[in-house]
GROMACS .gro file of C-alpha atoms in nm:
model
  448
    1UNK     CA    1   2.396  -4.509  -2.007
    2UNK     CA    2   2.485  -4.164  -1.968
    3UNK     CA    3   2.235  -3.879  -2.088
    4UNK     CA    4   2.318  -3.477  -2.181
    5UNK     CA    5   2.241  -3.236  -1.886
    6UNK     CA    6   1.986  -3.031  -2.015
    7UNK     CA    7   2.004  -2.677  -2.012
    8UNK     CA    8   1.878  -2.426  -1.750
    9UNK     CA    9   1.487  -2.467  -1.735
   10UNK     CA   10   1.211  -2.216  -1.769
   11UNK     CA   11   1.161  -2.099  -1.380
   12UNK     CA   12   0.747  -2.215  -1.451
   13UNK     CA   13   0.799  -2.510  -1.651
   14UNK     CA   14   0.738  -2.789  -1.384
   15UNK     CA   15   0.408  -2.583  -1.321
   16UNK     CA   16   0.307  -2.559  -1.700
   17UNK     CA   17   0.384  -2.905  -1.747
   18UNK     CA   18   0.121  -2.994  -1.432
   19UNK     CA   19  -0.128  -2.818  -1.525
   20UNK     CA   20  -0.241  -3.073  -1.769
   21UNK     CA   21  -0.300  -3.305  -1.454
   22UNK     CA   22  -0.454  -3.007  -1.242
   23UNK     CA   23  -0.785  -3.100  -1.087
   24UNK     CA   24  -0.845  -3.405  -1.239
   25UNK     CA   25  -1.183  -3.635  -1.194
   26UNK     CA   26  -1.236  -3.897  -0.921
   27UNK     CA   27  -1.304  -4.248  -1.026
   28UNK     CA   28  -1.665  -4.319  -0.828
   29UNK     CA   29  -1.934  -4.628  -0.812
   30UNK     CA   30  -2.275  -4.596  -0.742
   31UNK     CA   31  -2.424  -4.529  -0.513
   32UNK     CA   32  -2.314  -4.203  -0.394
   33UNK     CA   33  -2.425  -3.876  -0.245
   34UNK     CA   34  -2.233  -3.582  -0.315
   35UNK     CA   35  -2.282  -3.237  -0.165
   36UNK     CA   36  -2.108  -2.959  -0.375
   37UNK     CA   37  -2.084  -2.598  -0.201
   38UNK     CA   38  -1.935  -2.321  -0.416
   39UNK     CA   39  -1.807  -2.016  -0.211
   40UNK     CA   40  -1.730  -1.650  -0.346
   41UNK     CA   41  -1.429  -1.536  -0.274
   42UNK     CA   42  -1.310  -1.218  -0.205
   43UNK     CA   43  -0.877  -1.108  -0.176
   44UNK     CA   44  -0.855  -1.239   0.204
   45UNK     CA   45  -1.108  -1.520   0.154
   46UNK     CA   46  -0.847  -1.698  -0.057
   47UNK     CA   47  -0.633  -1.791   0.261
   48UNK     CA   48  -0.908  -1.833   0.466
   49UNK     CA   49  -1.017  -2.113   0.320
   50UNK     CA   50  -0.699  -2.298   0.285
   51UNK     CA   51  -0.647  -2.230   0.639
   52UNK     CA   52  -1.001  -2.338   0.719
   53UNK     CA   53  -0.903  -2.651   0.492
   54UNK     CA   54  -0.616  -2.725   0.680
   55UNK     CA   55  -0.843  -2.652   1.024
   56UNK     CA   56  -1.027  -2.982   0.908
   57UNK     CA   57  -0.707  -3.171   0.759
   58UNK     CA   58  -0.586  -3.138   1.088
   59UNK     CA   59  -0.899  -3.231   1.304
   60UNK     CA   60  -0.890  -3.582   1.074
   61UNK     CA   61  -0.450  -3.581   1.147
   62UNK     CA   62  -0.367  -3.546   0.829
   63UNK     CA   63  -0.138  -3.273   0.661
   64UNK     CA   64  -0.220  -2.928   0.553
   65UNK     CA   65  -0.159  -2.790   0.225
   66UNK     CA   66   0.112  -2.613   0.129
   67UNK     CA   67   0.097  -2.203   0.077
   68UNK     CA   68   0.039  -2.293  -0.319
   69UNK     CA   69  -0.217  -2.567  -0.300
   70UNK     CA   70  -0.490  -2.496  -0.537
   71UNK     CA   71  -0.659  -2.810  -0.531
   72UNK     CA   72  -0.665  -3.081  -0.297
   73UNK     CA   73  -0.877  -3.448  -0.232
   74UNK     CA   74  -0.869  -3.574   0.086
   75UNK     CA   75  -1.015  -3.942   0.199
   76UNK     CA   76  -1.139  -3.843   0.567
   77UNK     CA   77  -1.290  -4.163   0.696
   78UNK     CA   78  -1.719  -4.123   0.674
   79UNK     CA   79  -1.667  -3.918   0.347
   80UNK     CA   80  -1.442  -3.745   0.105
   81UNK     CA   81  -1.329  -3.383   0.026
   82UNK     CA   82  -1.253  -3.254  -0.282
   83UNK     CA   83  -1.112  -2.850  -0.275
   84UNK     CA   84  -1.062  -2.642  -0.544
   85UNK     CA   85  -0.949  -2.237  -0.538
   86UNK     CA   86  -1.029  -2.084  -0.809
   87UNK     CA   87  -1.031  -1.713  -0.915
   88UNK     CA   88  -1.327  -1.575  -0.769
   89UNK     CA   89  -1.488  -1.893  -0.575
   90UNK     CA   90  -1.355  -2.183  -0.383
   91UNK     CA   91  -1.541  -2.569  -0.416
   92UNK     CA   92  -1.617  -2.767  -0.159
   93UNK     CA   93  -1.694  -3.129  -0.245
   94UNK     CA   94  -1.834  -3.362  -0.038
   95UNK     CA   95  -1.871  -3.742  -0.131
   96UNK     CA   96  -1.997  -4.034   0.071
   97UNK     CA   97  -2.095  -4.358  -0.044
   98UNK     CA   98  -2.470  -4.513   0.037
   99UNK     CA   99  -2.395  -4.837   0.208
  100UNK     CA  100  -2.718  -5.052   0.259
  101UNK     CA  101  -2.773  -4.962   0.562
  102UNK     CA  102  -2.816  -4.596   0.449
  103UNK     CA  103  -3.085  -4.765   0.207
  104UNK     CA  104  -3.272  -4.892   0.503
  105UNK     CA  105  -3.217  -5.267   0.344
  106UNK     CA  106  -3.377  -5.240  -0.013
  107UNK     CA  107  -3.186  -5.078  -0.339
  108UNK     CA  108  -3.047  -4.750  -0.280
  109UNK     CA  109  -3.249  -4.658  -0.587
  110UNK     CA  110  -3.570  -4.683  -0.430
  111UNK     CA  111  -3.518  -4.611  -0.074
  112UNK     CA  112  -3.281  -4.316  -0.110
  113UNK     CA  113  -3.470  -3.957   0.028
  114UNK     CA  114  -3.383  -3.605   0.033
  115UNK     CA  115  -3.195  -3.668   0.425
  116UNK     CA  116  -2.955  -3.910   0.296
  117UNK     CA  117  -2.657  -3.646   0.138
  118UNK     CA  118  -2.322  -3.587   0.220
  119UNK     CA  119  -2.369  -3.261   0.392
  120UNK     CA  120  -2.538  -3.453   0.627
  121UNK     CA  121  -2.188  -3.634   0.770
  122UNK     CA  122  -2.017  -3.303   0.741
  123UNK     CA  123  -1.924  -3.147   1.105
  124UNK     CA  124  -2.170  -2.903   1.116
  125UNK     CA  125  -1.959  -2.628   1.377
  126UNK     CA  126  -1.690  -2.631   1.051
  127UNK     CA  127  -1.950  -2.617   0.786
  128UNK     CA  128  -2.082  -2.328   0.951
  129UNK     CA  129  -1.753  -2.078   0.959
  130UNK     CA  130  -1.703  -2.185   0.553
  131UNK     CA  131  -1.511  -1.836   0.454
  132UNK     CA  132  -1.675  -1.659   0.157
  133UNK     CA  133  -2.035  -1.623   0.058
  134UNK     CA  134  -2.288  -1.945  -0.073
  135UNK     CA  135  -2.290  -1.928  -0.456
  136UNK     CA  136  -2.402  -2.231  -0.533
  137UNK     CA  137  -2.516  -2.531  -0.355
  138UNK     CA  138  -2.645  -2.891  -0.484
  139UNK     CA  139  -2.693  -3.211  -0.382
  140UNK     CA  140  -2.677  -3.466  -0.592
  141UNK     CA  141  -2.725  -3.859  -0.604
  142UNK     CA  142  -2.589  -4.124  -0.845
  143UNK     CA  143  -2.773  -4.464  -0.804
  144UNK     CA  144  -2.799  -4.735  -0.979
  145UNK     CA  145  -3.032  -4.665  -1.305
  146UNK     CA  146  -3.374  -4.861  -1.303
  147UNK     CA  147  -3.538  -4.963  -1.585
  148UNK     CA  148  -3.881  -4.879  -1.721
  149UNK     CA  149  -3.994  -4.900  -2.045
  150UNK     CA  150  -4.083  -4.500  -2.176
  151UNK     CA  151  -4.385  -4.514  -2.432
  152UNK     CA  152  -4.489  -4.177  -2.601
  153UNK     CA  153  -4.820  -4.296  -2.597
  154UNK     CA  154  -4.865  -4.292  -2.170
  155UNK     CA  155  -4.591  -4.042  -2.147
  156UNK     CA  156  -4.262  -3.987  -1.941
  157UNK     CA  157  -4.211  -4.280  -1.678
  158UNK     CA  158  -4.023  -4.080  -1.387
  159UNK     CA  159  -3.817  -4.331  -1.128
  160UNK     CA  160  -4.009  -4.271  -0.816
  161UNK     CA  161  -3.635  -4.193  -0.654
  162UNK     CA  162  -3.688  -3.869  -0.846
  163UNK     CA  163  -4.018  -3.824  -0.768
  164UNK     CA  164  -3.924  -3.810  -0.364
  165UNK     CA  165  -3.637  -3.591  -0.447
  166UNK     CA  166  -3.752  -3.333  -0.694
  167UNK     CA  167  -4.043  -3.132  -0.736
  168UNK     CA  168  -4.204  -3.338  -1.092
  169UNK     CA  169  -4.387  -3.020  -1.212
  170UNK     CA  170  -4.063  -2.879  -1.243
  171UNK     CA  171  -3.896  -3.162  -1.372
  172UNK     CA  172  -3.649  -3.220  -1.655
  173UNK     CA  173  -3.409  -3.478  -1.747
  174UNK     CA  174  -3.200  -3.622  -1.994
  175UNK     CA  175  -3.039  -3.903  -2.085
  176UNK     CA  176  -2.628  -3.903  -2.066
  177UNK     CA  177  -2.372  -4.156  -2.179
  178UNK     CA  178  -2.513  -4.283  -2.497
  179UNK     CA  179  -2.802  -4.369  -2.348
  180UNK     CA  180  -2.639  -4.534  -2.018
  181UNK     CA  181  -2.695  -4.302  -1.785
  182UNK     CA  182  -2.989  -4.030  -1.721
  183UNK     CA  183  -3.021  -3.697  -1.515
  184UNK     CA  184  -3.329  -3.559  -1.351
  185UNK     CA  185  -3.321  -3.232  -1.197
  186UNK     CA  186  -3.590  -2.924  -1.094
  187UNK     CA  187  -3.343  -2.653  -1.083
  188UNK     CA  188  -3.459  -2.511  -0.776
  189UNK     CA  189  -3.344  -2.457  -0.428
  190UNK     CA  190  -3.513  -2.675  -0.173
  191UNK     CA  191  -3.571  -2.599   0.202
  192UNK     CA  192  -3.237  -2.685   0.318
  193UNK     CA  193  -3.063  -2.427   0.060
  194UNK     CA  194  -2.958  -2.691  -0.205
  195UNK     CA  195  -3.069  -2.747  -0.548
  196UNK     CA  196  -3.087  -3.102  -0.628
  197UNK     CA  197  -2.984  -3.352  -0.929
  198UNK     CA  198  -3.022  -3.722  -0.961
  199UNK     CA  199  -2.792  -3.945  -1.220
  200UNK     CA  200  -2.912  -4.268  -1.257
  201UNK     CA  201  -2.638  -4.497  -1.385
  202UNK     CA  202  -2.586  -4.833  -1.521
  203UNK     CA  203  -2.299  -4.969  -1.710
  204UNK     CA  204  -2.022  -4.697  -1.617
  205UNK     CA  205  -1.647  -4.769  -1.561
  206UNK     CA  206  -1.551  -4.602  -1.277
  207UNK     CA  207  -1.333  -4.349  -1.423
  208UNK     CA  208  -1.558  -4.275  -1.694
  209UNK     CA  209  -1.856  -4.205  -1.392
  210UNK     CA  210  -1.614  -3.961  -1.228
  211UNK     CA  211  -1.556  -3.774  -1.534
  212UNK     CA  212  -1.957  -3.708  -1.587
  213UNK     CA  213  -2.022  -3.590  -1.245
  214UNK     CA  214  -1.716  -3.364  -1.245
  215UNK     CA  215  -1.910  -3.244  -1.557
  216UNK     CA  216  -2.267  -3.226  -1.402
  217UNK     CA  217  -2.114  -3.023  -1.094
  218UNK     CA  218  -1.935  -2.780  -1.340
  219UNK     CA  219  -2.242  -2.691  -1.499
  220UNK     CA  220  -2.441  -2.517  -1.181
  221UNK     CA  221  -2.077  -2.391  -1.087
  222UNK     CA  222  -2.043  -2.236  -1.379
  223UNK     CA  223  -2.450  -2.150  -1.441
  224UNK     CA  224  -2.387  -1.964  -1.112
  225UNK     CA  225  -2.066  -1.748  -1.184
  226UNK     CA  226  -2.208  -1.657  -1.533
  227UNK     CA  227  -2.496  -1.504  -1.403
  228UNK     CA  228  -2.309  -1.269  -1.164
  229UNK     CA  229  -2.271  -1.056  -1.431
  230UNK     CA  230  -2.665  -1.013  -1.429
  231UNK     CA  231  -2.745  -0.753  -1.180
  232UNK     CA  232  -2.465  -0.522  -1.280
  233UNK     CA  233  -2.576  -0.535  -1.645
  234UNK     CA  234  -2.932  -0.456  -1.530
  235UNK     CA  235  -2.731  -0.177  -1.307
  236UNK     CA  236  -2.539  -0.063  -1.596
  237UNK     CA  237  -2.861   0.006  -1.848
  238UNK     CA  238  -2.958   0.289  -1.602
  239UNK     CA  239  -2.612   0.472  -1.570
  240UNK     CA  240  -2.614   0.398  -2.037
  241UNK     CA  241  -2.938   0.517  -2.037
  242UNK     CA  242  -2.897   0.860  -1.882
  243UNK     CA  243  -2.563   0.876  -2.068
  244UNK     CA  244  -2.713   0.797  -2.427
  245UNK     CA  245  -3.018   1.093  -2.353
  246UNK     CA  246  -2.733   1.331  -2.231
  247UNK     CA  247  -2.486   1.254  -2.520
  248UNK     CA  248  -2.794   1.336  -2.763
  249UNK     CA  249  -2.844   1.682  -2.563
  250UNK     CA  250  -2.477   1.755  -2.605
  251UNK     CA  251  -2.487   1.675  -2.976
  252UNK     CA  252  -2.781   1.859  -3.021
  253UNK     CA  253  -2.615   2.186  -2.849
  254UNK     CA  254  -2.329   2.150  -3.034
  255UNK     CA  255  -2.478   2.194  -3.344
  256UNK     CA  256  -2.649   2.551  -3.276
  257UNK     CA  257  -2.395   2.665  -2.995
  258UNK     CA  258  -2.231   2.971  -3.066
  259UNK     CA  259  -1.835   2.998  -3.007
  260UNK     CA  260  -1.894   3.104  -2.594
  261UNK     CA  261  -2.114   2.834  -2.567
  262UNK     CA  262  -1.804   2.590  -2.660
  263UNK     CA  263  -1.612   2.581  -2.306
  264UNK     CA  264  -1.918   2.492  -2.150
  265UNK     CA  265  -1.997   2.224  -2.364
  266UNK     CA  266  -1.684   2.082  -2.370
  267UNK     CA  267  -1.655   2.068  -2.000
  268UNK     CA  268  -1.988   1.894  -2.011
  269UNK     CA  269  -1.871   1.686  -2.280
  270UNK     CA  270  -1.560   1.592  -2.073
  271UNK     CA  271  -1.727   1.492  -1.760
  272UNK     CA  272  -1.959   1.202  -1.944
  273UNK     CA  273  -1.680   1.055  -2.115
  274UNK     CA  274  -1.527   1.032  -1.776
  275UNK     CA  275  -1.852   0.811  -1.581
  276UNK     CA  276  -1.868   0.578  -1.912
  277UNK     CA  277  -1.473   0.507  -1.920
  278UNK     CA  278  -1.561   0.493  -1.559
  279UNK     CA  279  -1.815   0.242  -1.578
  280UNK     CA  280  -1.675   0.030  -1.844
  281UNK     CA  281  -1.353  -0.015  -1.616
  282UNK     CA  282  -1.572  -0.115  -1.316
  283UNK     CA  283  -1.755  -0.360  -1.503
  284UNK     CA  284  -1.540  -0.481  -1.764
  285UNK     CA  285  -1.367  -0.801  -1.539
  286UNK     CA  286  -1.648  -0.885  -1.449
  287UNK     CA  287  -1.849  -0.907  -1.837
  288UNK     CA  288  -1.527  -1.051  -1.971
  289UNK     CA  289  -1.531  -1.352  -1.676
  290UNK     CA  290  -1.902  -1.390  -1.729
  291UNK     CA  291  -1.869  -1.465  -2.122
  292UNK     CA  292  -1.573  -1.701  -2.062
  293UNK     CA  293  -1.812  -1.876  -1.782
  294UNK     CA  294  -2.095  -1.935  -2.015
  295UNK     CA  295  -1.853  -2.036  -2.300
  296UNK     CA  296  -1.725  -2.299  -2.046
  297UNK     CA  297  -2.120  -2.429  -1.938
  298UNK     CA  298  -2.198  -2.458  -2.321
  299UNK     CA  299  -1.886  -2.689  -2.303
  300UNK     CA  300  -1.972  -2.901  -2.069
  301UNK     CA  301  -2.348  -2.911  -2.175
  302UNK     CA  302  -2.164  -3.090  -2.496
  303UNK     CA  303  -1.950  -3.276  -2.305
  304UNK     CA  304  -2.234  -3.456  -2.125
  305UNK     CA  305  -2.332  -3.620  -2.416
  306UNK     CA  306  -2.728  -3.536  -2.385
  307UNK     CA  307  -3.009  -3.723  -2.555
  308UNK     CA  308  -3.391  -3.651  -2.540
  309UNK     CA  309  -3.603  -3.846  -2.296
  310UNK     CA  310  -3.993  -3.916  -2.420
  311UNK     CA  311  -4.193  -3.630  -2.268
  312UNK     CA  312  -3.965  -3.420  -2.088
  313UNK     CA  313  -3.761  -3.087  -2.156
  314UNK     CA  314  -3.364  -3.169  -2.170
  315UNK     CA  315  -3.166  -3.014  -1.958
  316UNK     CA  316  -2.923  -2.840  -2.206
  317UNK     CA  317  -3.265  -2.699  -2.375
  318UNK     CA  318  -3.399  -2.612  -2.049
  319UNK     CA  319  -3.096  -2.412  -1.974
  320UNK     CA  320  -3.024  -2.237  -2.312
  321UNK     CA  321  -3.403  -2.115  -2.238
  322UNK     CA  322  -3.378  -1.963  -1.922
  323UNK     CA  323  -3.055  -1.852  -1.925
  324UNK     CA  324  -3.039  -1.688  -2.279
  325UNK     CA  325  -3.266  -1.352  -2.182
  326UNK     CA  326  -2.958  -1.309  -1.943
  327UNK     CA  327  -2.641  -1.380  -2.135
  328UNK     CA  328  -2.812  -1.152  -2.412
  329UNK     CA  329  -2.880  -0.864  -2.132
  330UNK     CA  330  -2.489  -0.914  -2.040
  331UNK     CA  331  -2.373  -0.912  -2.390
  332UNK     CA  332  -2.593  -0.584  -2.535
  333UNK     CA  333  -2.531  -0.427  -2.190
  334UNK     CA  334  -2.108  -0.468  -2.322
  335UNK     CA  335  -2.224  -0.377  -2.667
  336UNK     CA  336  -2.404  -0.062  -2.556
  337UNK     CA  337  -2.058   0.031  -2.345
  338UNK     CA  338  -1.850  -0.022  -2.645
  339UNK     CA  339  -2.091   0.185  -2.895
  340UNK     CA  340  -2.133   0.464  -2.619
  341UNK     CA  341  -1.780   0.522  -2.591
  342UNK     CA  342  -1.666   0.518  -2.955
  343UNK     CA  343  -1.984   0.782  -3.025
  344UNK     CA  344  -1.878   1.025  -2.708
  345UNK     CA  345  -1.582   0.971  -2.896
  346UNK     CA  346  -1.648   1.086  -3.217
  347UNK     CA  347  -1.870   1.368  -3.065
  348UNK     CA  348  -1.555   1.477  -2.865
  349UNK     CA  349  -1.345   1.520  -3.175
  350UNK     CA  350  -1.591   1.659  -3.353
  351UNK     CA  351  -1.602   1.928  -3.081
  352UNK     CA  352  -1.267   1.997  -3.071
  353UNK     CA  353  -1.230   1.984  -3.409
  354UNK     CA  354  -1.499   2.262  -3.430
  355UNK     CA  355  -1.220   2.488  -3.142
  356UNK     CA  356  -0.950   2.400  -3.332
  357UNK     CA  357  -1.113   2.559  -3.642
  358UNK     CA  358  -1.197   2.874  -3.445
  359UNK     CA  359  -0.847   2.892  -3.319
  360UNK     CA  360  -0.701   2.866  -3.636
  361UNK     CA  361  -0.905   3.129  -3.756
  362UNK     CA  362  -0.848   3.364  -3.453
  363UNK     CA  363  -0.468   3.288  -3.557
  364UNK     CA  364  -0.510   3.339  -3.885
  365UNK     CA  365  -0.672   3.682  -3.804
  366UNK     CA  366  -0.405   3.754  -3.545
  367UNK     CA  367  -0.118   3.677  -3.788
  368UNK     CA  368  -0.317   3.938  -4.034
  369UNK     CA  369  -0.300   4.206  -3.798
  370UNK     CA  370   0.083   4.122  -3.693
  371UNK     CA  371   0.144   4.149  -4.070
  372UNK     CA  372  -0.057   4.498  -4.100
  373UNK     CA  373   0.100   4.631  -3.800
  374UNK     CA  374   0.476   4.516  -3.944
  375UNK     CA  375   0.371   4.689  -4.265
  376UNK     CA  376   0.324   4.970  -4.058
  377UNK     CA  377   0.636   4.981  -3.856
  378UNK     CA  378   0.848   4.878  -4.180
  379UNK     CA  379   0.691   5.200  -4.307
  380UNK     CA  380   0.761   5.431  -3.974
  381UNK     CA  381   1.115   5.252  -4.013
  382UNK     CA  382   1.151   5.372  -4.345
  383UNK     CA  383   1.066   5.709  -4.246
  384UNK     CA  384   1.311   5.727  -3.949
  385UNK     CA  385   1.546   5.595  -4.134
  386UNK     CA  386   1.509   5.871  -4.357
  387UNK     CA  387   1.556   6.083  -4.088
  388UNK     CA  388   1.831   5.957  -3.949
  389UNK     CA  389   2.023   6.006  -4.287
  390UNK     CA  390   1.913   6.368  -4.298
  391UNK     CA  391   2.026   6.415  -3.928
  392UNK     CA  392   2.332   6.238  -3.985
  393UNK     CA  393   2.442   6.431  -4.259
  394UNK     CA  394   2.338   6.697  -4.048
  395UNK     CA  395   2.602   6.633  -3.779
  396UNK     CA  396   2.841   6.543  -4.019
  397UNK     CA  397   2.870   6.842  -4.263
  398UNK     CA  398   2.850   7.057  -3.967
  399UNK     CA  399   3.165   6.877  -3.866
  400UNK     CA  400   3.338   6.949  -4.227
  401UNK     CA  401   3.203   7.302  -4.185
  402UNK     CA  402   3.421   7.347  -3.883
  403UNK     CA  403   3.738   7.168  -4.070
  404UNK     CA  404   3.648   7.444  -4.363
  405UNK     CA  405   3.641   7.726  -4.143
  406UNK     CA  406   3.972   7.584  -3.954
  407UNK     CA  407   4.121   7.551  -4.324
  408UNK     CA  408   4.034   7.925  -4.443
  409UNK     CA  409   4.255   8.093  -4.170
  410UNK     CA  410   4.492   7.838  -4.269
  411UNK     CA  411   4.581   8.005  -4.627
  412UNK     CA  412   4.279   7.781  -4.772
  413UNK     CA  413   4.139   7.998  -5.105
  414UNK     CA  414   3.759   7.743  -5.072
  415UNK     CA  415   3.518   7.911  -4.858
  416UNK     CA  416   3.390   7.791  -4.575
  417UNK     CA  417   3.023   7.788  -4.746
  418UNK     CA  418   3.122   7.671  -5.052
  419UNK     CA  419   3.301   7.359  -4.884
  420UNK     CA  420   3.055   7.289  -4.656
  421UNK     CA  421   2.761   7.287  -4.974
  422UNK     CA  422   2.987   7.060  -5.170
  423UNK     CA  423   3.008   6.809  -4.847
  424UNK     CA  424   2.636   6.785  -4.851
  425UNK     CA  425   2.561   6.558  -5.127
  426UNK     CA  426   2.867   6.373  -5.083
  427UNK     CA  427   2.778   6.276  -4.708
  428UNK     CA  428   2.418   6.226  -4.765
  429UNK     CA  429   2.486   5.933  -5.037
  430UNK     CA  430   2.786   5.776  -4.809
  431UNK     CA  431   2.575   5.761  -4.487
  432UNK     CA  432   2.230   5.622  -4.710
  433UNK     CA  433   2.526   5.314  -4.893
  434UNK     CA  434   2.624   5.314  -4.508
  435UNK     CA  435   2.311   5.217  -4.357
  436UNK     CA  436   2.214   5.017  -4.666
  437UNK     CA  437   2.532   4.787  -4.613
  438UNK     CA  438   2.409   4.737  -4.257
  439UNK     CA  439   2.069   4.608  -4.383
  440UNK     CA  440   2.222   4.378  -4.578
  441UNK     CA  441   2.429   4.191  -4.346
  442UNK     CA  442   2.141   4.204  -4.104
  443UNK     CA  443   1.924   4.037  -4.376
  444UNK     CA  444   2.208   3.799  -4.426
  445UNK     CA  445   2.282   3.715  -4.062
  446UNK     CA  446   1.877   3.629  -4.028
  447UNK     CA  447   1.843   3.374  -4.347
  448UNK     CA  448   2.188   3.187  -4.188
   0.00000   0.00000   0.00000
C-alpha cells in the first residue's frame, strides 16, 4: 500500500516528540537498596560527567554516550546506574538488589542495617573523582512491608528495620499507595554523608514501584535545589535593606533640596538604581529556578499519594513546616526586589520631572529675554532703517543736484536749487516704497 511522503519536518521534531519518553521510571521489586547522589554542576562540569560516565561505561565494556546523552541506565553486573544531566545538577543512581545472603539468611526486612546500600558496591577510586559538588545524598531501602497492627491507644508501632536505620526521635512517616506502601524517614544526614529513607512495600506491580521511588528520590532532589535560593535571599535582605534606608534619604532630600542640590541628587539617585537592577539580574535565575523547584516538590508530594500514620508527623506536613519559613524568605526577598525597583523608579521620575520643570522654566525665561532683546533690535532696525532712507536720499538728490547743475549750463531755465528741493520729497518716498517692497518679499520668502 503506498502512503504520501510527508513534507519537510520541523529540524526538532524527533526530539519534541521524545521527550515524552525522556527519563522514564525503572520497573523494581523489593528488596532493593538504592544510593542517589545529586551533583551541582557548573558550565565545564556538564562534560565532565558524561566523560566520567563513559570512564565507568567503559571500565564495565560497554558503550559511552553520545555528545547529546542526557540521560542514561546502565545494567553493570553487581548493580545498576541510572544518569541524568540536568540544568544545574547531574544524578547519580545507584541500585542493587538485597539477595539473601545480603540479609544474613532471615527477611531482608528485619536483618537489613545501615552498611547494606548501594554505594557500598560502587568502586570507590571513581566515586571519589564524581565532577561537581554533593547536593544531595540519600540512601534509601525498599523491603518488603511488615505488618503490625497501629492502635492510637499504645501509639505508633515503628518496624524495627526503621528503628536500626533512622534516628526514631526524629522520625516521620507516611503511608503511600493507598495504604500499600509506607515511608519512614529522619531527614537528616548520617555519619557517612547520606540522609536516609525506608519504603516498606507490599502489593506493588513492578512498574507501579518504580514510578514511587522515582517520586520519593525527586523530592530531596528537588527539596535540595529549592533551597539554594536560601542563602542569597538572606544575602540579598542586607544589600535591600541599605537600599530601602538610602532611597528614603534621597526622597527625603528631594523634597527640601534647592535647584543646585539637584545634580547631586540625581547622581546619587542614579547610582542605587544601578546596584538594585544590579542585584535583581544576579539573582533573578536563580529565584525564578527556585520557585519552579518547589512548585515541582509540591507535585510530587501529591503524586505520592500520602496518608496519615497513627502517631506520627507525615512527611508532606513535615516538609511544608520546615521548609515554608524559607520559600517565604525567597519569595518576599523577590517581592522586596520588585517593589524597590518600581519605587526608585517612581522617585527617579519624579526627580527628573522636578529638572525638567526647572528647565522649562529657565527656557521659558530665556525665550522672554530673546523676545525683549528682538523687540529691541526690531526697534534699533527701525531706526536705522530710518536712517538709511534719510542717507539714501541723501546720496541720491545730491546726484540729481549734479544732473541740475549739468542741465543749467545746458540752456535749462530750473535752478539748480530749485530742482534739487523738488527731488527731495520725491526720492525720499521712492527709496521708503523701495525698502518696504524688500520687506515684503523677505516676509514672504520666510512663511514659504
Amino acid at each position: 500500500m503506498h502512503h504520501p511522503i510527508l513534507p519537510s519536518p520541523h529540524p526538532q521534531r524527533i526530539a519534541l516528540h521524545n521527550e515524552i519518553h525522556a527519563r522514564p521510571p525503572e520497573a523494581m521489586s523489593a528488596p532493593l537498596a538504592i544510593s542517589h547522589v545529586v551533583m551541582a554542576c557548573e558550565a565545564d562540569d556538564r562534560d565532565a560527567s558524561r566523560a566520567h560516565l563513559a570512564a565507568l561505561l567503559r571500565d564495565h565494556h560497554l558503550a559511552p554516550p553520545d555528545e547529546q546523552c542526557v540521560h542514561l541506565r546502565a545494567d553493570l553486573g553487581r548493580f545498576r546506574l541510572r544518569w541524568e544531566l540536568h540544568t544545574e545538577f547531574a544524578t547519580w543512581t545507584f541500585t542493587h538488589p538485597l539477595r539473601p545472603a545480603d540479609a544474613r539468611d532471615g527477611a531482608a526486612a528485619e536483618t537489613v542495617d545501615a552498611a547494606d546500600t548501594a554505594f557500598s558496591v560502587v568502586p570507590e577510586d571513581w566515586v571519589a573523582r564524581l565532577p561537581g559538588r554533593t547536593l544531595a545524598a540519600m540512601h534509601l531501602w525498599v523491603l518488603p512491608q511488615v505488618r503490625a497492627a497501629d492502635t492510637p491507644d499504645s501509639g505508633p508501632t515503628v518496624p524495627e528495620c526503621a528503628r536500626r536505620l533512622l534516628d526514631e526521635e526524629r522520625l516521620v512517616a507516611s503511608g503511600v499507595g493507598n495504604g500499600q506502601g509506607r515511608i519512614y524517614s529522619d531527614f537528616d544526614i548520617h555519619a557517612d554523608g547520606f540522609s536516609r529513607m525506608l519504603l516498606l512495600v507490599e502489593g506493588f506491580s513492578a512498574r507501579r514501584l518504580g514510578r514511587l521511588v522515582q517520586r520519593l528520590l525527586e523530592i530531596e532532589t528537588y527539596r535540595m535545589a529549592a533551597l539554594l535560593a536560601l542563602p542569597a535571599a538572606r544575602e540579598g535582605s542586607l544589600m535591600l535593606g541599605s537600599a530601602e534606608r538610602e532611597l528614603a534619604a534621597l526622597s527625603g532630600a528631594i523634597r527640601s533640596a534647592e535647584r543646585h542640590d539637584e545634580p547631586a541628587l540625581l547622581d546619587r539617585l542614579t547610582r542605587l538604581a544601578g546596584q538594585v537592577e544590579s542585584h535583581y539580574a544576579s539573582t533573578h535565575a536563580r529565584f525564578s529556578a527556585s520557585a519552579a523547584y518547589f512548585e515541582l516538590l509540591d507535585k510530587r508530594l501529591t503524586d505520592i499519594g500520602e496518608t496519615r500514620l497513627p502517631g506520627l508527623q507525615p512527611v508532606g506536613q513535615f516538609l511544608e513546616r520546615r521548609i515554608s519559613p524559607a520559600r517565604s524568605t525567597c519569595a518576599w526577598t523577590v517581592r522586596r526586589q520588585d517593589a524597590l525597583s518600581q519605587r526608585v523608579s517612581r522617585v527617579s521620575n519624579l526627580l527628573r520631572t522636578r529638572v525638567e520643570i526647572e528647565q522649562q522654566q529657565n527656557s521659558q525665561a530665556l525665550l522672554g529675554t530673546m523676545n525683549h532683546r528682538q523687540d529691541v533690535q526690531i526697534k534699533l532696525q527701525s531706526t536705522v532703517e530710518g536712517l538709511s532712507v534719510a542717507a539714501i536720499t541723501y546720496y541720491i538728490v545730491g546726484l540729481i543736484g549734479y544732473l541740475a547743475k549739468g542741465a543749467q549750463k545746458a540752456g535749462s531755465p530750473f535752478t539748480p536749487e530749485l530742482l534739487t528741493a523738488a527731488a527731495i520729497p520725491l526720492v525720499a518716498l521712492a527709496v521708503w516704497l523701495s525698502l518696504r517692497r524688500i520687506h515684503r518679499r523677505l516676509a514672504h520668502g520666510d512663511d514659504h
